[in-house]
PDB file of C-alpha atoms and ligand atoms in Angstrom:
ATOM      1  CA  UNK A   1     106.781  82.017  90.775  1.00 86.00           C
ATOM      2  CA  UNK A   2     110.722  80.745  90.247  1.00 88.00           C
ATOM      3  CA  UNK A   3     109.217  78.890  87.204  1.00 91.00           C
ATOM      4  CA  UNK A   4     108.030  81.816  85.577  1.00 92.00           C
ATOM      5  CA  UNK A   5     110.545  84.017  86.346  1.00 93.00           C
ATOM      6  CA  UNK A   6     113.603  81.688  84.845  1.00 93.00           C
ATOM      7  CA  UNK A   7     111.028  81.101  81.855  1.00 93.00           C
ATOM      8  CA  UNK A   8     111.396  84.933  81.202  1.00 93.00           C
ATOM      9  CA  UNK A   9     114.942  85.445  82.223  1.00 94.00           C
ATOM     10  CA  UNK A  10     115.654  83.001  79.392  1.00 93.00           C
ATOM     11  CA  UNK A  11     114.388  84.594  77.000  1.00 91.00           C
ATOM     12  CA  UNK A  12     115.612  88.191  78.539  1.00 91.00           C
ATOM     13  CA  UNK A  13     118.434  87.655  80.919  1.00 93.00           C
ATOM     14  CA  UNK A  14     119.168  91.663  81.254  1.00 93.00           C
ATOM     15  CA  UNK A  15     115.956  90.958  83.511  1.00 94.00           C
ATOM     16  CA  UNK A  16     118.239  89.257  85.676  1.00 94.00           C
ATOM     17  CA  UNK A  17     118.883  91.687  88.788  1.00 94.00           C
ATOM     18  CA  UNK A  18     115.320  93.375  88.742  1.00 95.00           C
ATOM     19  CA  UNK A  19     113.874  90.336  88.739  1.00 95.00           C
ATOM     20  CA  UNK A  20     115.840  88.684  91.505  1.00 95.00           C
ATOM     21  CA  UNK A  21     114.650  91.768  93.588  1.00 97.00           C
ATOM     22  CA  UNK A  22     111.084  91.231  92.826  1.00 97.00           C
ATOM     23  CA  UNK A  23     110.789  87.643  93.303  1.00 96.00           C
ATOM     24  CA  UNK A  24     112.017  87.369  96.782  1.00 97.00           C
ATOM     25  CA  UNK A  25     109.831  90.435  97.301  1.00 98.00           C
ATOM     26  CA  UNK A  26     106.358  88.713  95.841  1.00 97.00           C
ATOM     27  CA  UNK A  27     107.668  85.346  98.092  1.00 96.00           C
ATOM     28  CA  UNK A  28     107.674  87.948 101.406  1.00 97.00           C
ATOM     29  CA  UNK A  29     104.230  88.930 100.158  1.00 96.00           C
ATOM     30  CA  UNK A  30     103.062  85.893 100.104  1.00 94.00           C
ATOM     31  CA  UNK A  31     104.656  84.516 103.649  1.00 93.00           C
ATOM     32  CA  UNK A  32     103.101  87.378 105.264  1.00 91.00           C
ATOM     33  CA  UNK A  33      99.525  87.032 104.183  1.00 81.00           C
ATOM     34  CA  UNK A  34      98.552  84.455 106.451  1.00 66.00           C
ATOM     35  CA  UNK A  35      99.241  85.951 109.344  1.00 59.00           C
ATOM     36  CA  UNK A  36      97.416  89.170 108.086  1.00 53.00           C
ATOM     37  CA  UNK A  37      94.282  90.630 110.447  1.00 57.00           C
ATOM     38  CA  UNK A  38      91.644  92.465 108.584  1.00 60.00           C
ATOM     39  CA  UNK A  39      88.906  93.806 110.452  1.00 58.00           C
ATOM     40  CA  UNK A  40      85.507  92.325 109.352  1.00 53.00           C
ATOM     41  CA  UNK A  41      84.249  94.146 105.961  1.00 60.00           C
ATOM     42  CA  UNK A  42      80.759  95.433 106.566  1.00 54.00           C
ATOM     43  CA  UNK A  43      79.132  96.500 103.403  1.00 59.00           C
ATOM     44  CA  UNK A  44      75.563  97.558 102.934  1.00 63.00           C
ATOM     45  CA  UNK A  45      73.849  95.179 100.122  1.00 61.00           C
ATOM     46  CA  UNK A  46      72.571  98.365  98.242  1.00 63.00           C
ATOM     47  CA  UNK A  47      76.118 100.024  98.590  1.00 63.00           C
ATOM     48  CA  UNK A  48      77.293  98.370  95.301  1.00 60.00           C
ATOM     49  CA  UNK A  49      74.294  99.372  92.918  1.00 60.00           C
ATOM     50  CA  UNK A  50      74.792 103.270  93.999  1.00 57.00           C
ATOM     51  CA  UNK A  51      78.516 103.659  93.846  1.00 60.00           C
ATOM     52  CA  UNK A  52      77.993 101.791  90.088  1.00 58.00           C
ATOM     53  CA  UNK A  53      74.856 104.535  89.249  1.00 58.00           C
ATOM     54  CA  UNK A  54      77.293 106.940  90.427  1.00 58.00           C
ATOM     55  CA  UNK A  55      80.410 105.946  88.954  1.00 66.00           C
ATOM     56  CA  UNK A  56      82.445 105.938  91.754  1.00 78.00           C
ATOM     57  CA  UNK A  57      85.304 103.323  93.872  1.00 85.00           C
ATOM     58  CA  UNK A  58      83.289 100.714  96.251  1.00 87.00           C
ATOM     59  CA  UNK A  59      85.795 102.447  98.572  1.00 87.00           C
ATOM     60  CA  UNK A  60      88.080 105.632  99.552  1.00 86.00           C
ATOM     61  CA  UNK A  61      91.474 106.096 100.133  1.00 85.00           C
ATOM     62  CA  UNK A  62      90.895 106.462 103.975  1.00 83.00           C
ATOM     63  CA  UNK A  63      89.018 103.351 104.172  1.00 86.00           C
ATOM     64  CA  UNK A  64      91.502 100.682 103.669  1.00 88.00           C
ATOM     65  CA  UNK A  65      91.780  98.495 106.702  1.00 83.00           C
ATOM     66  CA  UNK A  66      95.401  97.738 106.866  1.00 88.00           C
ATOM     67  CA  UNK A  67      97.111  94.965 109.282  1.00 90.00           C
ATOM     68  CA  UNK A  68      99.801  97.438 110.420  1.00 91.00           C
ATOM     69  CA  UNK A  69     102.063  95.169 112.477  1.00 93.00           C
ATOM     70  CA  UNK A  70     101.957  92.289 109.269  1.00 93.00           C
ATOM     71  CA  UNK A  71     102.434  95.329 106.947  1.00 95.00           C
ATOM     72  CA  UNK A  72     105.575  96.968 109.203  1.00 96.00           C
ATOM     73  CA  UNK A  73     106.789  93.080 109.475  1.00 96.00           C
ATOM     74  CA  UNK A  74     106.922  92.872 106.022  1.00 97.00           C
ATOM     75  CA  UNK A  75     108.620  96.527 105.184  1.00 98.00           C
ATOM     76  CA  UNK A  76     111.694  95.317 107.218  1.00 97.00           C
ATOM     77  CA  UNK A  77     111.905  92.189 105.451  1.00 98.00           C
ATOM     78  CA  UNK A  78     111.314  93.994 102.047  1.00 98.00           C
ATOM     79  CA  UNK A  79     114.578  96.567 103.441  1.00 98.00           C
ATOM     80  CA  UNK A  80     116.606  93.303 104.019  1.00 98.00           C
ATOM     81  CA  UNK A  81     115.821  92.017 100.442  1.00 98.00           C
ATOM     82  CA  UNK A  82     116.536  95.949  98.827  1.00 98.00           C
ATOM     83  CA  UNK A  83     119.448  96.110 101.286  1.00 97.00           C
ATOM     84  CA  UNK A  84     121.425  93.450  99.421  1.00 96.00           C
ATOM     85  CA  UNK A  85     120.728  94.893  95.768  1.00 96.00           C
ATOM     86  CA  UNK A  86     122.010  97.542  93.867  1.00 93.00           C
ATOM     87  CA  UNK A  87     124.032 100.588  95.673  1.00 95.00           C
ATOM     88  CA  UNK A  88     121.915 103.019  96.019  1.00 96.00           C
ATOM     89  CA  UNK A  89     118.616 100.558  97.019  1.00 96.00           C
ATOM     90  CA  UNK A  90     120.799  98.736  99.461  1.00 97.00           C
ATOM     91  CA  UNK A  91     121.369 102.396 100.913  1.00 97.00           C
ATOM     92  CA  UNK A  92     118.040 103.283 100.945  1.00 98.00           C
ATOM     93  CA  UNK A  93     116.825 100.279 102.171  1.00 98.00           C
ATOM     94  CA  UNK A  94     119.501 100.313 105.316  1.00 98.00           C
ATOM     95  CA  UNK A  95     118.335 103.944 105.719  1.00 98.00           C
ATOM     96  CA  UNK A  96     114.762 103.396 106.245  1.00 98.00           C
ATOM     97  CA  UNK A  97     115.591 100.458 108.424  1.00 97.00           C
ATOM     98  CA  UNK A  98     117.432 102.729 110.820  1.00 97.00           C
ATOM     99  CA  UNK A  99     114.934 105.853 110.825  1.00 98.00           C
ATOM    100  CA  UNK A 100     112.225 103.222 111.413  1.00 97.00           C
ATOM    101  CA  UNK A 101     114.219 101.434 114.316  1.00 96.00           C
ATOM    102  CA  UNK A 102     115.352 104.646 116.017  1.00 96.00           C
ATOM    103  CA  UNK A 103     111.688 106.194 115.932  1.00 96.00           C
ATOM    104  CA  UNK A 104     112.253 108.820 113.742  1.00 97.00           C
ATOM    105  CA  UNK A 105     109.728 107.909 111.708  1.00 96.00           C
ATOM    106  CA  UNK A 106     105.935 106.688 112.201  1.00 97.00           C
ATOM    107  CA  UNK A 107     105.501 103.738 110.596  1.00 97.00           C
ATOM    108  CA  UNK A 108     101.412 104.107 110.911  1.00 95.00           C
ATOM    109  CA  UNK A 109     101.922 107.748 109.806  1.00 96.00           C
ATOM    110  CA  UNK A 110     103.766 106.449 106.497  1.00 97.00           C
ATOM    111  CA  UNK A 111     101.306 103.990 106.136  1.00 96.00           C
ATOM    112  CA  UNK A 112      98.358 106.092 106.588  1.00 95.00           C
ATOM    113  CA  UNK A 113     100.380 109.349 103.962  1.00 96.00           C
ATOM    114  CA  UNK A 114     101.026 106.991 101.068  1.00 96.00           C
ATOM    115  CA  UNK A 115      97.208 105.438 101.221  1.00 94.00           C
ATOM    116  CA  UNK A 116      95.804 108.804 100.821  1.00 93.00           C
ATOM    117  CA  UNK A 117      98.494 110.467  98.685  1.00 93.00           C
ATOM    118  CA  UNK A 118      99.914 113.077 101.435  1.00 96.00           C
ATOM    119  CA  UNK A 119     102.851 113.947  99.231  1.00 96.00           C
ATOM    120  CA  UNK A 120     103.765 117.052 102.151  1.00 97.00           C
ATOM    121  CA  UNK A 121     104.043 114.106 104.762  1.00 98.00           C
ATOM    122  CA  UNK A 122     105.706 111.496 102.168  1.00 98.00           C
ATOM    123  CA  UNK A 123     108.304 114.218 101.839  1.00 98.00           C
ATOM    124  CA  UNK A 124     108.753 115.183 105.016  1.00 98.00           C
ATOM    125  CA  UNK A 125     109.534 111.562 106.046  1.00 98.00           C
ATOM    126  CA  UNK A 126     111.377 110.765 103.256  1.00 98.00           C
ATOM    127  CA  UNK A 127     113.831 114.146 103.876  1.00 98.00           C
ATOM    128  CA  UNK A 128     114.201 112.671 107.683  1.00 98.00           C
ATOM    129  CA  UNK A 129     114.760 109.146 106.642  1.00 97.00           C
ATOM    130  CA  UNK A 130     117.821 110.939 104.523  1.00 97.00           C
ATOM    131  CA  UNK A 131     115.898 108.948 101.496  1.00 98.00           C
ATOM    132  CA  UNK A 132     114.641 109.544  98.049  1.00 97.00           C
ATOM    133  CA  UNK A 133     110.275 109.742  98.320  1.00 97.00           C
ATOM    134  CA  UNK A 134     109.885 107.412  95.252  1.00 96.00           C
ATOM    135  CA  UNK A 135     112.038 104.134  97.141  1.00 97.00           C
ATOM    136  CA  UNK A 136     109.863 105.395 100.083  1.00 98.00           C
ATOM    137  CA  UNK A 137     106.965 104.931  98.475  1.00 97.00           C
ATOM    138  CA  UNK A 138     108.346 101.919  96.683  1.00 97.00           C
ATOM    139  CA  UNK A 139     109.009 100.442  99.393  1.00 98.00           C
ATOM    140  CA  UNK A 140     106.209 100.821 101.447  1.00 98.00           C
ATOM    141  CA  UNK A 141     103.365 100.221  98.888  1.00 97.00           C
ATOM    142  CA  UNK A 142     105.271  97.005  98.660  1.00 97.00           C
ATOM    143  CA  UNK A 143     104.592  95.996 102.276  1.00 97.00           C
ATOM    144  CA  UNK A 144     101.138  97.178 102.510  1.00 96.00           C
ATOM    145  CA  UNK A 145     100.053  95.746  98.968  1.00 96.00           C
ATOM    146  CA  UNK A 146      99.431  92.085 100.814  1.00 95.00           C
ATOM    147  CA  UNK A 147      96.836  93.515 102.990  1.00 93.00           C
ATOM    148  CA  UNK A 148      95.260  95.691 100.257  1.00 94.00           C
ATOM    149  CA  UNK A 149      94.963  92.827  98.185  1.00 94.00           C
ATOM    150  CA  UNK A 150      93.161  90.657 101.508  1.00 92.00           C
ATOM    151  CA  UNK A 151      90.986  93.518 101.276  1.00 91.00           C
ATOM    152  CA  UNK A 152      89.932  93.821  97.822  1.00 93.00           C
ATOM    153  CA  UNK A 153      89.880  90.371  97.394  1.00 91.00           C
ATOM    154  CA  UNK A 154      86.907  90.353  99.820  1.00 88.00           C
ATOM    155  CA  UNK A 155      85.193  92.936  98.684  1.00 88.00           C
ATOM    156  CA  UNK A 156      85.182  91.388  95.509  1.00 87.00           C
ATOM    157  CA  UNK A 157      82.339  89.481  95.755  1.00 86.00           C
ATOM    158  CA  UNK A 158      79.879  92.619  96.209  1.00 83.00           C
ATOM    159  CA  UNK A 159      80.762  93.292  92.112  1.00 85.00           C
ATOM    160  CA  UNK A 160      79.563  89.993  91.069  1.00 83.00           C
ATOM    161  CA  UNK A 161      76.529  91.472  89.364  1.00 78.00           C
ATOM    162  CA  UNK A 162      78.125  94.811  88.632  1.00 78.00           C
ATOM    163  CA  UNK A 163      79.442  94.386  85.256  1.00 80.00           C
ATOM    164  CA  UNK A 164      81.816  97.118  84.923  1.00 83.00           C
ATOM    165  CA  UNK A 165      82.913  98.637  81.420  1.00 81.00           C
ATOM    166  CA  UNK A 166      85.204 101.126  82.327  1.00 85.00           C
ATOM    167  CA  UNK A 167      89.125 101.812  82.677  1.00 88.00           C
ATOM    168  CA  UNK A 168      88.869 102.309  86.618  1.00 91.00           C
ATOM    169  CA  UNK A 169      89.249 100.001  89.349  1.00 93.00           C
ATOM    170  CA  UNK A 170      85.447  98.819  90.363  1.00 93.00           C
ATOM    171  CA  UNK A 171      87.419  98.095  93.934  1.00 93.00           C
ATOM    172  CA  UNK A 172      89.291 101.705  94.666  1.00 93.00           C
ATOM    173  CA  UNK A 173      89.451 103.686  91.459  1.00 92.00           C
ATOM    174  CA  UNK A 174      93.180 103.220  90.380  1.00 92.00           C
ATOM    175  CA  UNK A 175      93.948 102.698  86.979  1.00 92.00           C
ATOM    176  CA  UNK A 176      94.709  99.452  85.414  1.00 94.00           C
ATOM    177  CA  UNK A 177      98.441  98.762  84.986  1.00 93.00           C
ATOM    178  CA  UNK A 178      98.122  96.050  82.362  1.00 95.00           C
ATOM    179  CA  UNK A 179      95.522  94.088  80.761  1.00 95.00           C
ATOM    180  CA  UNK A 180      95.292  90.311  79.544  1.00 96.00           C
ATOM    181  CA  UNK A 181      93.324  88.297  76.989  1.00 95.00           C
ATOM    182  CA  UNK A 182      92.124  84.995  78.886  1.00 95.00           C
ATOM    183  CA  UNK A 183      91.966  81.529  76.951  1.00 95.00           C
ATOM    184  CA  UNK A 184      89.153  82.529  75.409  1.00 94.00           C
ATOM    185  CA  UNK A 185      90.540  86.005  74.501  1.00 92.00           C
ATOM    186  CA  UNK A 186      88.329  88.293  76.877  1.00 93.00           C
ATOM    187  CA  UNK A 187      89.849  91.025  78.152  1.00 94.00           C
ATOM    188  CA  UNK A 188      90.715  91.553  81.823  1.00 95.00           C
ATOM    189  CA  UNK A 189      91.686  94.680  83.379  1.00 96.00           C
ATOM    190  CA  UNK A 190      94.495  94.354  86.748  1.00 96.00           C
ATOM    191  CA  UNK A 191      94.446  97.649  89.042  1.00 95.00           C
ATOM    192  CA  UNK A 192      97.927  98.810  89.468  1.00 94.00           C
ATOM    193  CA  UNK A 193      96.965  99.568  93.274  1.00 95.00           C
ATOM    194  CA  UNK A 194      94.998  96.295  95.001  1.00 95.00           C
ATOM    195  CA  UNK A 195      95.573  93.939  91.586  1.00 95.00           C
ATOM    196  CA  UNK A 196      91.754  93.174  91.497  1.00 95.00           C
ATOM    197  CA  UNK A 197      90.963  92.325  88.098  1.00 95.00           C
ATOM    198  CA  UNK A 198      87.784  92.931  85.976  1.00 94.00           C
ATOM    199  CA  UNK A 199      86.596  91.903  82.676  1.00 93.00           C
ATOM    200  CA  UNK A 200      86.148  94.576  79.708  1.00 89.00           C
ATOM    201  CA  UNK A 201      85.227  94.508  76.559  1.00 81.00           C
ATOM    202  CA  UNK A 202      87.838  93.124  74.033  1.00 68.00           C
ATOM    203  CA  UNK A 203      87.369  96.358  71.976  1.00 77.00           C
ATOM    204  CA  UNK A 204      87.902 100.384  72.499  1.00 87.00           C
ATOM    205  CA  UNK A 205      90.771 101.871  74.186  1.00 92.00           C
ATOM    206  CA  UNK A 206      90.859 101.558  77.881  1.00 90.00           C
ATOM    207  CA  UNK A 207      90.966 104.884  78.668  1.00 90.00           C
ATOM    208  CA  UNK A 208      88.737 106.677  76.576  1.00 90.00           C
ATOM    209  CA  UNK A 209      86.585 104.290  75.241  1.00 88.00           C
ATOM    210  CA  UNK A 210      87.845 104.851  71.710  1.00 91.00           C
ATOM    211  CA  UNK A 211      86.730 102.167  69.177  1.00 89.00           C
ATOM    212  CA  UNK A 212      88.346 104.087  65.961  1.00 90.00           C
ATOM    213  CA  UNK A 213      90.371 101.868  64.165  1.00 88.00           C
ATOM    214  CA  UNK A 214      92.375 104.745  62.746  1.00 90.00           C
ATOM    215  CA  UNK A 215      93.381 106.134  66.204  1.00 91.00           C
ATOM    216  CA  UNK A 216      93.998 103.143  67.670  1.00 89.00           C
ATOM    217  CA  UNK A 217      96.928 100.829  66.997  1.00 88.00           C
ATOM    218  CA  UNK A 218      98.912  98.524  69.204  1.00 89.00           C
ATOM    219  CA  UNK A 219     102.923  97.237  69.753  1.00 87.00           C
ATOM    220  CA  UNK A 220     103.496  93.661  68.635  1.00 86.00           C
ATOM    221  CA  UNK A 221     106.846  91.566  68.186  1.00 88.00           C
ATOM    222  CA  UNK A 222     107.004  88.223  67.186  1.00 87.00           C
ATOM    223  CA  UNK A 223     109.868  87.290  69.370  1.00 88.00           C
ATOM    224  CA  UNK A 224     107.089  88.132  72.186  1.00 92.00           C
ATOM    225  CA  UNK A 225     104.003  86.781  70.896  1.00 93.00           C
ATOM    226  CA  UNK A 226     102.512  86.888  74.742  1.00 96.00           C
ATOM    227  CA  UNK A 227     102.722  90.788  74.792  1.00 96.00           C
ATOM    228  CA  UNK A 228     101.002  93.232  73.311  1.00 94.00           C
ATOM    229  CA  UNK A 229     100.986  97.323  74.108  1.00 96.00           C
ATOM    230  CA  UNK A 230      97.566  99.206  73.252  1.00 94.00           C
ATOM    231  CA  UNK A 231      97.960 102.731  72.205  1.00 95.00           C
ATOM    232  CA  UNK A 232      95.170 105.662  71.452  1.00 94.00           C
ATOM    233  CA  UNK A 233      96.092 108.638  69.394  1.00 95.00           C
ATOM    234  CA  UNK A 234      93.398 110.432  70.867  1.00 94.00           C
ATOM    235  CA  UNK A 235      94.194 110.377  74.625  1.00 93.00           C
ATOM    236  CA  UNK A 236      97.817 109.150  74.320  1.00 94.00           C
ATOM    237  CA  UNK A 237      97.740 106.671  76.166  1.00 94.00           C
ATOM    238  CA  UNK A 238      98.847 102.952  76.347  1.00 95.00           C
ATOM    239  CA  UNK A 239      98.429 100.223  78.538  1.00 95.00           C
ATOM    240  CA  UNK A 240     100.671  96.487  78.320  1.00 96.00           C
ATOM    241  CA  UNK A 241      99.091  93.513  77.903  1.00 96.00           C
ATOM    242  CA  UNK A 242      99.574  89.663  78.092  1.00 97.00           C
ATOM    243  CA  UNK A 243      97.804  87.123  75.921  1.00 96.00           C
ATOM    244  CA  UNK A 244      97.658  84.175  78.311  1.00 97.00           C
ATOM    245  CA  UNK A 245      97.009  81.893  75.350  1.00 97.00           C
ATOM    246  CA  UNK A 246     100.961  82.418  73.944  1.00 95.00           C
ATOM    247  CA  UNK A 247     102.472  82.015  77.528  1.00 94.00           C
ATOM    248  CA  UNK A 248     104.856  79.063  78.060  1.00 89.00           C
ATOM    249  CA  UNK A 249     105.058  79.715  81.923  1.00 93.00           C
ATOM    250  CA  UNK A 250     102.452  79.790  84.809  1.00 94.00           C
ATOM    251  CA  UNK A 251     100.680  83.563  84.572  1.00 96.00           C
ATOM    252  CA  UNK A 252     101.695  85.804  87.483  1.00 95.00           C
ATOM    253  CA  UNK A 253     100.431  88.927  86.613  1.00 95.00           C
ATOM    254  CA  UNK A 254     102.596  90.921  88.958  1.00 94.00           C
ATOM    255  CA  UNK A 255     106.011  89.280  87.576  1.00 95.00           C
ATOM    256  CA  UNK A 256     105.030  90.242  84.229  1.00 96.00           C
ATOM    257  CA  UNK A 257     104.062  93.595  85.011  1.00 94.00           C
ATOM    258  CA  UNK A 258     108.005  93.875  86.162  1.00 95.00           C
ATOM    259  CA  UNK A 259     108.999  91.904  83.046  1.00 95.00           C
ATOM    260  CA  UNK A 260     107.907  94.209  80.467  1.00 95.00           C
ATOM    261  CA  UNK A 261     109.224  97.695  81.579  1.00 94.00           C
ATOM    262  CA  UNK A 262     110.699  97.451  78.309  1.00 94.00           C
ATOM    263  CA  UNK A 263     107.462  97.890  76.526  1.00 95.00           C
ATOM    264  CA  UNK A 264     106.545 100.643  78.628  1.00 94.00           C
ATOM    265  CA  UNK A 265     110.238 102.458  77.605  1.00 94.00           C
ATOM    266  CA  UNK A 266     108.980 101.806  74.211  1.00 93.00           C
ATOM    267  CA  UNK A 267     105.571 103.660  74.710  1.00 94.00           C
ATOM    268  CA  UNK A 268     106.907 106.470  75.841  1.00 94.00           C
ATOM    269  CA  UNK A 269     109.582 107.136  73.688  1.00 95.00           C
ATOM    270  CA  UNK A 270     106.930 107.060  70.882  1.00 94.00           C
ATOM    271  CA  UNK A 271     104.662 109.622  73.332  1.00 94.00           C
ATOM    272  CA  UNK A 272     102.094 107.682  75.036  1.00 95.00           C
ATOM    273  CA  UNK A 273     101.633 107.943  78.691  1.00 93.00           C
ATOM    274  CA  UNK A 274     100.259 105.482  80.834  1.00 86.00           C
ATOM    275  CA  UNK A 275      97.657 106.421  83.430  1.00 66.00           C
ATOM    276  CA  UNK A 276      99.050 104.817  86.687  1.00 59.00           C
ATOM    277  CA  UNK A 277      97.964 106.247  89.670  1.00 47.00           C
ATOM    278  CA  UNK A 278     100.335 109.274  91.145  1.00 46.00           C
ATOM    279  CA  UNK A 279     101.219 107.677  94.047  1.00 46.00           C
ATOM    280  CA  UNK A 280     103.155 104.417  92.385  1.00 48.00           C
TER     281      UNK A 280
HETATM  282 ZN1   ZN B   1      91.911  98.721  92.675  1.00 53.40          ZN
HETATM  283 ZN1   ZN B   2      92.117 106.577  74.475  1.00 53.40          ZN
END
């Protein structure tokens, strides 16, 4: 992971800061998912063939099983990283820290508002922690993602013979966040909630399905031969990619998501949304 990111921040040392943040934050991830507890996943074998007739998430928002204690470990230890960054995240951070420590606010009741989008209760805790809602929702998706990755990564397995064509998670129904091109250039989708991935088509847009050449362009620069941005003029939208085949560093999917908010500055300013889901 410190490979990769002083690979990018040579070639784009205004990354410098966010990156910092992020890296220590992805190491905490990682430390804590050992000691993560997920209950046992019991899935009916047949489960997988109806939600895929029926287009729909193997699971809900409510059905997440969460490790709270690893999960409110980790948000401390992700407010001591913020807490030492810029101004107003090092004020946030200490904020939440305090509100948490005093009882003021339910950690379990965050937990449970920002897995099924309560933005009345996200507000409501955010006003009491004396905080801004998106650093509280920052900051906790960032201490919970570890255990909804455990999760999805073990439901997984269910989708094996579930090919799945389409620009939703297979897993929980989030949108992809950014796509890559593997060695042999397939396309791979990564869900901008749990970060399972899932292979589609190298053609059509994402989105819509698209496949009209005249509609659909993309973003290319040859001082970053590894990235790529796919727009459609008829749903304006756009989604990043990475072409692991140009990449001079190990692939983490997660630090290059962070590394290319300059692509997504540049989508936007020429009117393409992305589709993320509302509650990152
Ligand atoms: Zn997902
Ligand atoms: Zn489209």
């Amino acid at each position: 992971m410190e490979k990769t990111r002083d690979r990018i921040l040579e070639k784009r040392p205004f990354y410098g800061q966010i990156l910092g943040f992020y890296t220590q934050v992805f190491q905490a991830q990682e430390e804590s998912r050992p000691q993560g507890f997920i209950d046992p996943i019991c899935i009916d074998s047949s489960m997988p063939e109806k939600k895929c007739t029926s287009a729909m998430p193997l699971i809900g928002p409510e059905e997440w099983g969460i490790d709270q204690n690893a999960s409110a470990r980790l948000l401390e230890t992700i407010c001591d990283i913020a807490a030492t960054q810029t101004r107003e995240l090092s004020e946030t951070a200490i904020a939440l820290k305090a509100a948490i420590a005093d009882r003021r606010i339910d950690v379990k009741m965050l937990m449970d508002a920002l897995l099924t989008s309560d933005d009345d209760v996200l507000s409501l805790i955010a006003r009491t922690a004396g905080i801004h809602v998106h650093y509280l929702v920052m900051l906790t998706f960032l201490s919970i993602a570890p255990s909804i990755e455990i999760y999805a990564g073990r439901l997984a397995p269910c989708l094996e013979n579930h090919p799945h064509e389409k620009g939703y998670c297979p897993v929980c129904g989030n949108s992809p966040d950014l796509f890559f091109l593997d060695e042999n250039g397939n396309r791979h989708l990564k869900c901008c909630f749990c970060s399972h991935t899932w292979e589609m088509g190298r053609l059509g847009c994402v989105f819509c399905g698209n496949n009209d050449p005249d509609t659909r362009q993309y973003f290319f620069s040859p001082e970053e031969k590894e990235y790529r941005v796919d727009v459609c003029d008829q749903c304006h939208r756009y989604v990043k990619g990475v072409d692991t085949r140009h990449l001079d560093r190990p692939f983490v999917p997660k630090m290059e998501q962070v590394a290319t908010l300059h692509l997504d500055i540049k989508a936007r300013e020429a009117g393409y949304t992305s589709l993320t889901t509302k509650k990152l």
